[in-house]
């Protein structure tokens, strides 16, 4: 089993300037971020509406970095292939939105992408207990999904720790990602809890200095806890 020891930083583009997405993703790549997360929201599963696959496809050739689609949508199954065709190497569905999660995760892999599953704060780890063999990325939400700029829910740390323990106990190669309120002041606690992949939006886009400086500060804070 290859365990991720160095933290991966993922940029949520929700806070990006949507009028300049091409230059924004180039800036993110230049700043040293490892992957981009596209927050897909349908106004049904979450009270916000964002982008579709065509927007992701339009940005695909602007950068070389990986794309993950975070599907905060009530019914992800009908459009699974569209996110892969748009250039996403990882497709993340919410455990709360699929009637047949085992089948959906297998379908994502059949499409040639890595399969991710996200858990809302109220959803127990047990929701994915019987499908972890089909999971390449487990996303533990540290906010209630729908908007950026919310506060990190530290109460999710026991779930992160339990997920880390279960992944390690089974010897699975699953990326354990956290998303929501992640920044220089919270990334250390999430890393201590067992997360190794950190998705941030406002902490990367907002604040003094350059994005590259904020990337370095977050990476350093996470590495300090992982070492
Ligand atoms: C929330 C999204 C998150 C959000 C992160 O629904 O899934 O990715 O954009 O934004 P921050 O880092 O500002 O909490």
PDB file of C-alpha atoms in Angstrom, residues 25-140:
ATOM      1  CA  UNK A  25      -6.893  27.942 -13.514  1.00  0.00           C
ATOM      2  CA  UNK A  26      -3.517  28.890 -15.004  1.00  0.00           C
ATOM      3  CA  UNK A  27      -2.848  30.999 -11.901  1.00  0.00           C
ATOM      4  CA  UNK A  28      -3.823  28.084  -9.644  1.00  0.00           C
ATOM      5  CA  UNK A  29      -1.431  25.756 -11.450  1.00  0.00           C
ATOM      6  CA  UNK A  30       1.366  28.320 -11.312  1.00  0.00           C
ATOM      7  CA  UNK A  31       0.803  28.739  -7.559  1.00  0.00           C
ATOM      8  CA  UNK A  32       1.751  25.092  -6.998  1.00  0.00           C
ATOM      9  CA  UNK A  33      -1.660  23.581  -6.251  1.00  0.00           C
ATOM     10  CA  UNK A  34      -1.819  19.830  -6.963  1.00  0.00           C
ATOM     11  CA  UNK A  35      -5.367  19.485  -8.338  1.00  0.00           C
ATOM     12  CA  UNK A  36      -8.488  21.500  -9.103  1.00  0.00           C
ATOM     13  CA  UNK A  37     -11.885  20.684  -7.637  1.00  0.00           C
ATOM     14  CA  UNK A  38     -14.918  21.710  -9.687  1.00  0.00           C
ATOM     15  CA  UNK A  39     -17.846  22.254  -7.326  1.00  0.00           C
ATOM     16  CA  UNK A  40     -20.914  21.141  -9.278  1.00  0.00           C
ATOM     17  CA  UNK A  41     -24.148  22.225  -7.633  1.00  0.00           C
ATOM     18  CA  UNK A  42     -27.706  21.735  -8.920  1.00  0.00           C
ATOM     19  CA  UNK A  43     -29.780  23.881  -6.538  1.00  0.00           C
ATOM     20  CA  UNK A  44     -31.576  20.703  -5.361  1.00  0.00           C
ATOM     21  CA  UNK A  45     -29.079  18.712  -3.285  1.00  0.00           C
ATOM     22  CA  UNK A  46     -27.497  22.003  -2.173  1.00  0.00           C
ATOM     23  CA  UNK A  47     -29.063  25.493  -2.208  1.00  0.00           C
ATOM     24  CA  UNK A  48     -26.741  26.835  -4.931  1.00  0.00           C
ATOM     25  CA  UNK A  49     -26.246  26.338  -8.675  1.00  0.00           C
ATOM     26  CA  UNK A  50     -22.810  26.483 -10.338  1.00  0.00           C
ATOM     27  CA  UNK A  51     -21.327  24.899 -13.444  1.00  0.00           C
ATOM     28  CA  UNK A  52     -21.791  22.072 -15.929  1.00  0.00           C
ATOM     29  CA  UNK A  53     -19.338  19.836 -17.829  1.00  0.00           C
ATOM     30  CA  UNK A  54     -18.919  22.287 -20.727  1.00  0.00           C
ATOM     31  CA  UNK A  55     -17.293  24.845 -18.405  1.00  0.00           C
ATOM     32  CA  UNK A  56     -14.817  22.228 -17.188  1.00  0.00           C
ATOM     33  CA  UNK A  57     -14.103  21.101 -20.760  1.00  0.00           C
ATOM     34  CA  UNK A  58     -13.400  24.708 -21.748  1.00  0.00           C
ATOM     35  CA  UNK A  59     -10.653  24.860 -19.108  1.00  0.00           C
ATOM     36  CA  UNK A  60      -9.205  21.386 -19.632  1.00  0.00           C
ATOM     37  CA  UNK A  61      -6.465  22.394 -22.070  1.00  0.00           C
ATOM     38  CA  UNK A  62      -5.500  25.519 -20.118  1.00  0.00           C
ATOM     39  CA  UNK A  63      -3.527  23.478 -17.586  1.00  0.00           C
ATOM     40  CA  UNK A  64      -1.942  20.045 -17.100  1.00  0.00           C
ATOM     41  CA  UNK A  65      -3.042  19.495 -13.476  1.00  0.00           C
ATOM     42  CA  UNK A  66      -5.694  16.966 -12.515  1.00  0.00           C
ATOM     43  CA  UNK A  67      -9.381  17.821 -12.251  1.00  0.00           C
ATOM     44  CA  UNK A  68     -11.879  16.340  -9.799  1.00  0.00           C
ATOM     45  CA  UNK A  69     -15.616  16.876 -10.131  1.00  0.00           C
ATOM     46  CA  UNK A  70     -17.406  17.181  -6.791  1.00  0.00           C
ATOM     47  CA  UNK A  71     -21.008  16.377  -7.692  1.00  0.00           C
ATOM     48  CA  UNK A  72     -23.320  18.056  -5.209  1.00  0.00           C
ATOM     49  CA  UNK A  73     -26.335  17.047  -7.263  1.00  0.00           C
ATOM     50  CA  UNK A  74     -29.512  15.142  -6.383  1.00  0.00           C
ATOM     51  CA  UNK A  75     -29.066  12.531  -9.121  1.00  0.00           C
ATOM     52  CA  UNK A  76     -25.447  12.080 -10.352  1.00  0.00           C
ATOM     53  CA  UNK A  77     -25.946   8.871 -12.365  1.00  0.00           C
ATOM     54  CA  UNK A  78     -27.373  10.163 -15.696  1.00  0.00           C
ATOM     55  CA  UNK A  79     -24.379  12.465 -16.398  1.00  0.00           C
ATOM     56  CA  UNK A  80     -21.441  10.479 -14.996  1.00  0.00           C
ATOM     57  CA  UNK A  81     -19.725  10.096 -18.390  1.00  0.00           C
ATOM     58  CA  UNK A  82     -19.980  13.832 -19.137  1.00  0.00           C
ATOM     59  CA  UNK A  83     -17.577  14.765 -16.302  1.00  0.00           C
ATOM     60  CA  UNK A  84     -15.027  12.212 -17.483  1.00  0.00           C
ATOM     61  CA  UNK A  85     -15.364  13.396 -21.098  1.00  0.00           C
ATOM     62  CA  UNK A  86     -14.865  16.976 -19.824  1.00  0.00           C
ATOM     63  CA  UNK A  87     -11.457  15.964 -18.447  1.00  0.00           C
ATOM     64  CA  UNK A  88     -12.033  14.984 -14.815  1.00  0.00           C
ATOM     65  CA  UNK A  89      -9.806  12.114 -13.667  1.00  0.00           C
ATOM     66  CA  UNK A  90     -11.767  11.827 -10.414  1.00  0.00           C
ATOM     67  CA  UNK A  91     -15.557  11.931 -10.070  1.00  0.00           C
ATOM     68  CA  UNK A  92     -16.908  12.360  -6.539  1.00  0.00           C
ATOM     69  CA  UNK A  93     -20.536  11.566  -5.755  1.00  0.00           C
ATOM     70  CA  UNK A  94     -22.260  12.142  -2.432  1.00  0.00           C
ATOM     71  CA  UNK A  95     -23.276   9.002  -0.565  1.00  0.00           C
ATOM     72  CA  UNK A  96     -26.549  10.788   0.214  1.00  0.00           C
ATOM     73  CA  UNK A  97     -27.564  11.118  -3.465  1.00  0.00           C
ATOM     74  CA  UNK A  98     -27.351   7.658  -5.021  1.00  0.00           C
ATOM     75  CA  UNK A  99     -29.809   4.802  -4.530  1.00  0.00           C
ATOM     76  CA  UNK A 100     -27.155   2.314  -5.650  1.00  0.00           C
ATOM     77  CA  UNK A 101     -23.791   3.693  -4.483  1.00  0.00           C
ATOM     78  CA  UNK A 102     -21.982   0.399  -5.143  1.00  0.00           C
ATOM     79  CA  UNK A 103     -23.144   0.423  -8.765  1.00  0.00           C
ATOM     80  CA  UNK A 104     -22.386   4.151  -9.230  1.00  0.00           C
ATOM     81  CA  UNK A 105     -18.804   3.826  -7.966  1.00  0.00           C
ATOM     82  CA  UNK A 106     -18.210   0.839 -10.224  1.00  0.00           C
ATOM     83  CA  UNK A 107     -19.631   2.804 -13.178  1.00  0.00           C
ATOM     84  CA  UNK A 108     -17.214   5.702 -12.555  1.00  0.00           C
ATOM     85  CA  UNK A 109     -14.290   3.256 -12.684  1.00  0.00           C
ATOM     86  CA  UNK A 110     -15.698   1.629 -15.839  1.00  0.00           C
ATOM     87  CA  UNK A 111     -15.640   5.098 -17.420  1.00  0.00           C
ATOM     88  CA  UNK A 112     -11.899   5.258 -16.717  1.00  0.00           C
ATOM     89  CA  UNK A 113     -11.966   7.726 -13.839  1.00  0.00           C
ATOM     90  CA  UNK A 114     -11.137   7.262 -10.171  1.00  0.00           C
ATOM     91  CA  UNK A 115     -14.211   6.928  -7.959  1.00  0.00           C
ATOM     92  CA  UNK A 116     -14.787   9.321  -5.072  1.00  0.00           C
ATOM     93  CA  UNK A 117     -17.500   9.442  -2.453  1.00  0.00           C
ATOM     94  CA  UNK A 118     -18.290  12.413  -0.212  1.00  0.00           C
ATOM     95  CA  UNK A 119     -19.926  12.386   3.206  1.00  0.00           C
ATOM     96  CA  UNK A 120     -21.911  15.355   4.531  1.00  0.00           C
ATOM     97  CA  UNK A 121     -21.249  16.276   8.154  1.00  0.00           C
ATOM     98  CA  UNK A 122     -24.309  14.367   9.405  1.00  0.00           C
ATOM     99  CA  UNK A 123     -23.552  11.227   7.383  1.00  0.00           C
ATOM    100  CA  UNK A 124     -21.722   8.479   9.305  1.00  0.00           C
ATOM    101  CA  UNK A 125     -18.678   6.660   7.969  1.00  0.00           C
ATOM    102  CA  UNK A 126     -20.812   3.512   8.100  1.00  0.00           C
ATOM    103  CA  UNK A 127     -22.568   4.767   4.947  1.00  0.00           C
ATOM    104  CA  UNK A 128     -19.526   3.668   2.907  1.00  0.00           C
ATOM    105  CA  UNK A 129     -18.456   0.674   5.018  1.00  0.00           C
ATOM    106  CA  UNK A 130     -19.514  -1.866   2.365  1.00  0.00           C
ATOM    107  CA  UNK A 131     -18.171  -0.018  -0.699  1.00  0.00           C
ATOM    108  CA  UNK A 132     -14.679   1.048   0.376  1.00  0.00           C
ATOM    109  CA  UNK A 133     -13.162  -1.533  -1.985  1.00  0.00           C
ATOM    110  CA  UNK A 134     -14.653   0.508  -4.865  1.00  0.00           C
ATOM    111  CA  UNK A 135     -13.455   3.880  -3.530  1.00  0.00           C
ATOM    112  CA  UNK A 136     -10.310   5.709  -4.681  1.00  0.00           C
ATOM    113  CA  UNK A 137     -11.055   8.942  -2.781  1.00  0.00           C
ATOM    114  CA  UNK A 138     -13.096   9.521   0.390  1.00  0.00           C
ATOM    115  CA  UNK A 139     -14.125  13.150   0.857  1.00  0.00           C
ATOM    116  CA  UNK A 140     -15.109  14.087   4.404  1.00  0.00           C
TER     117      UNK A 140
END
